[in-house]
Amino acid sequence: MATNFPSSSRRAFTLVELLVVIAIIGVLVGLLLPAVQAAREAARRMSCSNNIAQLTLATHNYEFSMEHLPPGTTNPTGPIANTPNGEHISFLVRLLPYIEQQGTADDFDLTASVYAPVNAKVRAYQISAFLCPSFPFGINDEKTAGLSNYAGCHHDVEAPIDEDNNGLLFLNSEVRYSDIYDGSSHTILIGEMIPTLQSLGWVSGTRSTLRNTGTMVGGGIRMMGNAAIDENPPEFVGGFASEHPGGGNFGFADGSVRFLSQNTDPQIFTYLGHRADGEFVDEEM
């Protein structure tokens, strides 16, 4: 006797159904990617803030040891031009022993120019604490100088780096906390910057590691652009800038780190760069 097996019918996806599923998946991925990118940027911004906190703490430790803040740059004469001629030892070089870079500090010859052959090895060294995670470069285009995304505040307006500047880190400076008349919580010590790929590097106490609060780009702090181009004259210093959307991280002389919006009032921003202008700054800035 023949046995009859039940026939099973299989129904496949139609082309329309498959296209609808693919479209839904595409929409979900499109919604998810910005959230992932935002989360990554938030993590990079926090890491950048931690770098600035480390540098401000190192500056405080230097001050405790030397009884004054480190000089922003050193040179027998001023003003400082953005050229590889001169002593130009940056404040970041002075901070090396305070950020667990004692070996790097020992390899650097403080009696020579930062551009001297004896300092070439250290000059090309890339230090992660000096680099913002949102910035894609770590060394200049000639591979001779490690870059820094963090600069000391030398002045409150755009002017050459010199001994008469009003900031905290400038030419041959030895600022004490008693000199900060406006209060350490109202005075910028270190802020973010975007170096060019022609930068003289973190060892150089030029505009490579010093900036002022007198230059506002597009009415804000943030400057997005091509980091590979530098068309400014050597005497120009420039302002702070950030790769983070909406503003930038700044370390104040009291050790605090704050994210200043790109919509900060330019006049208030200028006040924050002057250590003793006597101007009032809103506590809720």
Short mmCIF file of C-alpha atoms in Angstrom, two decimals:
data_model
loop_
_atom_site.label_atom_id
_atom_site.label_comp_id
_atom_site.label_asym_id
_atom_site.label_seq_id
_atom_site.Cartn_x
_atom_site.Cartn_y
_atom_site.Cartn_z
CA MET A 1 0.00 0.00 0.00
CA ALA A 2 1.43 3.41 -0.95
CA THR A 3 2.14 5.92 1.80
CA ASN A 4 1.15 9.53 1.16
CA PHE A 5 3.43 12.12 2.80
CA PRO A 6 2.01 15.58 3.42
CA SER A 7 3.48 18.07 1.03
CA SER A 8 5.17 21.11 2.60
CA SER A 9 4.90 24.39 0.79
CA ARG A 10 7.67 26.96 1.26
CA ARG A 11 7.07 30.62 0.61
CA ALA A 12 10.15 32.75 -0.15
CA PHE A 13 10.54 36.51 0.29
CA THR A 14 9.39 38.53 -2.61
CA LEU A 15 11.69 41.15 -4.09
CA VAL A 16 9.51 43.94 -2.70
CA GLU A 17 9.65 42.50 0.83
CA LEU A 18 13.41 42.14 0.62
CA LEU A 19 13.81 45.73 -0.52
CA VAL A 20 11.58 46.95 2.32
CA VAL A 21 13.69 45.06 4.89
CA ILE A 22 16.91 46.46 3.42
CA ALA A 23 15.43 49.97 3.52
CA ILE A 24 14.43 49.57 7.18
CA ILE A 25 17.89 48.32 8.09
CA GLY A 26 19.42 51.29 6.24
CA VAL A 27 17.24 53.74 8.16
CA LEU A 28 18.17 52.14 11.49
CA VAL A 29 21.88 52.26 10.64
CA GLY A 30 21.51 55.88 9.56
CA LEU A 31 19.92 56.71 12.92
CA LEU A 32 22.52 54.77 14.87
CA LEU A 33 25.71 56.13 13.29
CA PRO A 34 25.30 59.75 14.49
CA ALA A 35 24.66 58.48 18.00
CA VAL A 36 27.80 56.34 17.87
CA GLN A 37 29.82 59.25 16.51
CA ALA A 38 28.44 61.56 19.19
CA ALA A 39 29.37 59.04 21.89
CA ARG A 40 32.90 58.75 20.48
CA GLU A 41 33.28 62.51 20.34
CA ALA A 42 32.06 62.82 23.93
CA ALA A 43 34.72 60.31 24.98
CA ARG A 44 37.40 62.19 23.02
CA ARG A 45 36.32 65.49 24.55
CA MET A 46 36.55 63.97 28.05
CA SER A 47 40.01 62.58 27.28
CA CYS A 48 41.06 66.02 26.02
CA SER A 49 39.75 67.58 29.24
CA ASN A 50 41.81 65.09 31.23
CA ASN A 51 44.93 66.07 29.27
CA ILE A 52 44.41 69.73 30.15
CA ALA A 53 43.76 68.81 33.81
CA GLN A 54 47.07 66.92 33.82
CA LEU A 55 48.91 69.92 32.38
CA THR A 56 47.34 72.40 34.81
CA LEU A 57 48.24 70.10 37.72
CA ALA A 58 51.80 69.86 36.40
CA THR A 59 51.95 73.66 36.20
CA HIS A 60 50.82 73.89 39.82
CA ASN A 61 53.47 71.38 40.89
CA TYR A 62 56.08 73.44 39.04
CA GLU A 63 54.88 76.54 40.86
CA PHE A 64 55.09 74.76 44.21
CA SER A 65 58.71 73.83 43.46
CA MET A 66 59.91 77.08 41.87
CA GLU A 67 57.54 79.55 43.57
CA HIS A 68 56.40 80.90 40.23
CA LEU A 69 54.71 79.62 37.08
CA PRO A 70 57.00 78.40 34.30
CA PRO A 71 58.05 80.94 31.67
CA GLY A 72 55.91 80.64 28.56
CA THR A 73 59.09 80.81 26.51
CA THR A 74 62.68 81.89 27.08
CA ASN A 75 64.89 83.99 24.86
CA PRO A 76 67.43 86.77 25.46
CA THR A 77 65.38 89.26 23.46
CA GLY A 78 61.85 89.75 22.23
CA PRO A 79 59.42 89.82 20.66
CA ILE A 80 59.23 86.19 19.59
CA ALA A 81 58.66 85.40 15.92
CA ASN A 82 57.42 82.08 14.59
CA THR A 83 60.76 81.17 13.03
CA PRO A 84 63.27 78.44 14.00
CA ASN A 85 65.81 80.97 15.26
CA GLY A 86 66.41 81.56 18.94
CA GLU A 87 66.33 79.74 22.26
CA HIS A 88 62.51 79.41 22.38
CA ILE A 89 62.24 76.83 25.20
CA SER A 90 58.50 76.34 25.74
CA PHE A 91 56.72 75.93 29.05
CA LEU A 92 55.83 72.38 28.02
CA VAL A 93 59.53 71.47 28.13
CA ARG A 94 59.65 72.74 31.73
CA LEU A 95 56.64 70.60 32.63
CA LEU A 96 58.13 67.30 31.41
CA PRO A 97 59.32 66.13 34.86
CA TYR A 98 55.83 66.78 36.25
CA ILE A 99 53.95 64.64 33.69
CA GLU A 100 56.06 61.48 34.13
CA GLN A 101 58.42 62.38 31.28
CA GLN A 102 61.62 62.63 33.30
CA GLY A 103 63.57 60.61 30.73
CA THR A 104 62.53 63.02 27.98
CA ALA A 105 63.48 65.96 30.19
CA ASP A 106 66.92 64.43 30.83
CA ASP A 107 67.49 64.05 27.09
CA PHE A 108 66.72 67.73 26.44
CA ASP A 109 69.63 70.21 26.62
CA LEU A 110 68.32 73.38 28.26
CA THR A 111 71.54 75.22 27.41
CA ALA A 112 70.93 74.90 23.66
CA SER A 113 68.27 76.15 21.29
CA VAL A 114 65.23 73.93 20.85
CA TYR A 115 66.17 73.76 17.16
CA ALA A 116 69.75 72.62 17.82
CA PRO A 117 70.78 69.15 16.57
CA VAL A 118 71.33 68.01 20.16
CA ASN A 119 67.60 68.46 20.79
CA ALA A 120 66.36 67.00 17.50
CA LYS A 121 65.40 63.63 19.02
CA VAL A 122 63.25 65.16 21.75
CA ARG A 123 61.79 67.73 19.39
CA ALA A 124 60.37 64.98 17.15
CA TYR A 125 58.93 63.03 20.09
CA GLN A 126 55.13 62.77 20.15
CA ILE A 127 53.63 62.96 23.65
CA SER A 128 50.03 61.81 23.99
CA ALA A 129 49.33 64.24 26.86
CA PHE A 130 49.97 67.11 24.41
CA LEU A 131 47.53 65.86 21.76
CA CYS A 132 43.75 66.09 21.58
CA PRO A 133 42.20 62.73 20.57
CA SER A 134 39.98 64.55 18.06
CA PHE A 135 43.01 65.89 16.18
CA PRO A 136 44.26 63.50 13.47
CA PHE A 137 47.96 64.49 13.40
CA GLY A 138 50.85 64.06 15.82
CA ILE A 139 53.88 65.40 13.96
CA ASN A 140 54.59 68.15 11.45
CA ASP A 141 54.87 67.49 7.74
CA GLU A 142 58.70 67.48 7.86
CA LYS A 143 58.63 64.82 10.62
CA THR A 144 60.90 67.02 12.72
CA ALA A 145 58.56 68.25 15.45
CA GLY A 146 55.89 66.64 17.58
CA LEU A 147 52.73 68.73 17.75
CA SER A 148 50.71 70.11 20.65
CA ASN A 149 47.00 70.91 20.81
CA TYR A 150 47.46 72.84 24.05
CA ALA A 151 48.81 76.36 24.40
CA GLY A 152 49.50 78.68 27.27
CA CYS A 153 47.74 82.04 27.37
CA HIS A 154 50.31 84.78 26.79
CA HIS A 155 48.08 87.85 26.33
CA ASP A 156 44.52 89.14 26.23
CA VAL A 157 44.74 90.71 22.75
CA GLU A 158 46.50 89.83 19.53
CA ALA A 159 50.10 91.00 19.95
CA PRO A 160 53.59 89.52 19.63
CA ILE A 161 54.89 87.31 22.44
CA ASP A 162 56.97 89.60 24.65
CA GLU A 163 57.91 90.41 28.24
CA ASP A 164 55.11 92.96 28.71
CA ASN A 165 52.21 90.57 27.96
CA ASN A 166 49.21 90.38 30.30
CA GLY A 167 48.65 86.62 30.40
CA LEU A 168 50.22 83.97 32.62
CA LEU A 169 52.76 82.38 30.26
CA PHE A 170 54.84 84.69 28.09
CA LEU A 171 58.43 85.64 27.28
CA ASN A 172 60.72 85.05 30.30
CA SER A 173 57.70 85.20 32.60
CA GLU A 174 57.81 84.27 36.28
CA VAL A 175 54.24 84.97 37.34
CA ARG A 176 53.31 84.27 40.97
CA TYR A 177 49.77 83.60 42.14
CA SER A 178 49.85 86.90 44.00
CA ASP A 179 50.21 88.57 40.58
CA ILE A 180 46.85 87.19 39.43
CA TYR A 181 44.77 90.12 40.65
CA ASP A 182 41.59 88.99 38.88
CA GLY A 183 41.63 85.64 40.66
CA SER A 184 42.94 82.30 39.49
CA SER A 185 39.43 81.01 38.74
CA HIS A 186 38.90 83.89 36.28
CA THR A 187 42.18 83.61 34.37
CA ILE A 188 42.96 81.15 31.57
CA LEU A 189 46.18 79.23 31.97
CA ILE A 190 46.02 76.69 29.13
CA GLY A 191 43.58 76.18 26.28
CA GLU A 192 43.05 74.17 23.13
CA MET A 193 44.55 75.15 19.81
CA ILE A 194 44.77 73.69 16.31
CA PRO A 195 48.40 73.53 15.14
CA THR A 196 49.33 73.66 11.50
CA LEU A 197 51.44 70.99 9.85
CA GLN A 198 54.22 73.56 9.54
CA SER A 199 54.28 73.92 13.33
CA LEU A 200 57.64 74.22 15.11
CA GLY A 201 56.37 71.73 17.66
CA TRP A 202 55.67 71.46 21.38
CA VAL A 203 59.27 72.30 22.33
CA SER A 204 59.02 75.70 20.62
CA GLY A 205 57.85 78.66 22.68
CA THR A 206 56.31 80.41 19.70
CA ARG A 207 52.72 80.38 18.47
CA SER A 208 53.18 76.60 18.42
CA THR A 209 52.57 76.59 22.20
CA LEU A 210 51.31 80.08 23.08
CA ARG A 211 48.05 81.81 22.11
CA ASN A 212 45.94 84.78 23.18
CA THR A 213 42.27 85.56 23.83
CA GLY A 214 42.18 88.45 21.38
CA THR A 215 41.44 86.43 18.27
CA MET A 216 37.93 85.09 17.82
CA VAL A 217 37.31 83.04 14.70
CA GLY A 218 33.85 83.59 13.27
CA GLY A 219 32.71 85.13 16.53
CA GLY A 220 33.57 81.98 18.47
CA ILE A 221 36.41 79.97 19.94
CA ARG A 222 36.21 77.07 17.53
CA MET A 223 38.16 77.08 14.29
CA MET A 224 37.57 74.22 11.92
CA GLY A 225 39.71 74.28 8.83
CA ASN A 226 42.65 72.85 6.99
CA ALA A 227 45.37 72.30 9.57
CA ALA A 228 47.98 71.95 6.82
CA ILE A 229 47.91 75.61 5.76
CA ASP A 230 49.68 78.47 7.57
CA GLU A 231 49.62 81.79 5.73
CA ASN A 232 50.11 84.07 8.76
CA PRO A 233 53.18 86.32 9.14
CA PRO A 234 55.82 85.25 11.71
CA GLU A 235 54.81 87.98 14.17
CA PHE A 236 51.20 86.77 14.32
CA VAL A 237 50.35 84.55 17.30
CA GLY A 238 46.64 83.76 17.00
CA GLY A 239 43.89 82.55 19.24
CA PHE A 240 42.66 79.35 20.75
CA ALA A 241 40.71 76.82 18.70
CA SER A 242 39.22 73.36 19.04
CA GLU A 243 38.16 70.36 16.99
CA HIS A 244 35.26 69.74 19.37
CA PRO A 245 31.79 70.87 18.21
CA GLY A 246 30.49 73.90 20.05
CA GLY A 247 33.59 75.19 21.79
CA GLY A 248 36.82 74.15 23.48
CA ASN A 249 38.38 72.97 26.74
CA PHE A 250 40.29 75.46 28.90
CA GLY A 251 42.34 75.02 32.05
CA PHE A 252 42.17 77.91 34.51
CA ALA A 253 44.83 79.02 36.97
CA ASP A 254 42.90 77.52 39.89
CA GLY A 255 43.25 74.06 38.33
CA SER A 256 39.69 73.79 37.04
CA VAL A 257 38.91 72.71 33.48
CA ARG A 258 35.88 74.18 31.72
CA PHE A 259 34.35 73.85 28.29
CA LEU A 260 33.80 77.35 26.91
CA SER A 261 31.12 77.71 24.28
CA GLN A 262 31.93 79.15 20.87
CA ASN A 263 29.16 81.64 21.65
CA THR A 264 31.07 83.11 24.60
CA ASP A 265 30.99 86.91 24.53
CA PRO A 266 34.28 88.00 22.86
CA GLN A 267 34.75 90.73 25.48
CA ILE A 268 34.37 88.23 28.33
CA PHE A 269 36.80 85.92 26.56
CA THR A 270 39.32 88.78 26.37
CA TYR A 271 38.95 89.46 30.10
CA LEU A 272 39.77 85.82 30.84
CA GLY A 273 43.15 86.22 29.14
CA HIS A 274 44.27 89.13 31.35
CA ARG A 275 45.58 88.32 34.81
CA ALA A 276 44.97 91.77 36.30
CA ASP A 277 42.52 93.93 34.34
CA GLY A 278 40.12 94.32 37.29
CA GLU A 279 37.09 93.44 35.16
CA PHE A 280 34.21 91.40 36.56
CA VAL A 281 33.35 88.08 34.94
CA ASP A 282 30.02 86.30 35.42
CA GLU A 283 30.45 83.31 37.75
CA GLU A 284 28.00 81.32 35.58
CA MET A 285 30.02 81.88 32.41
#
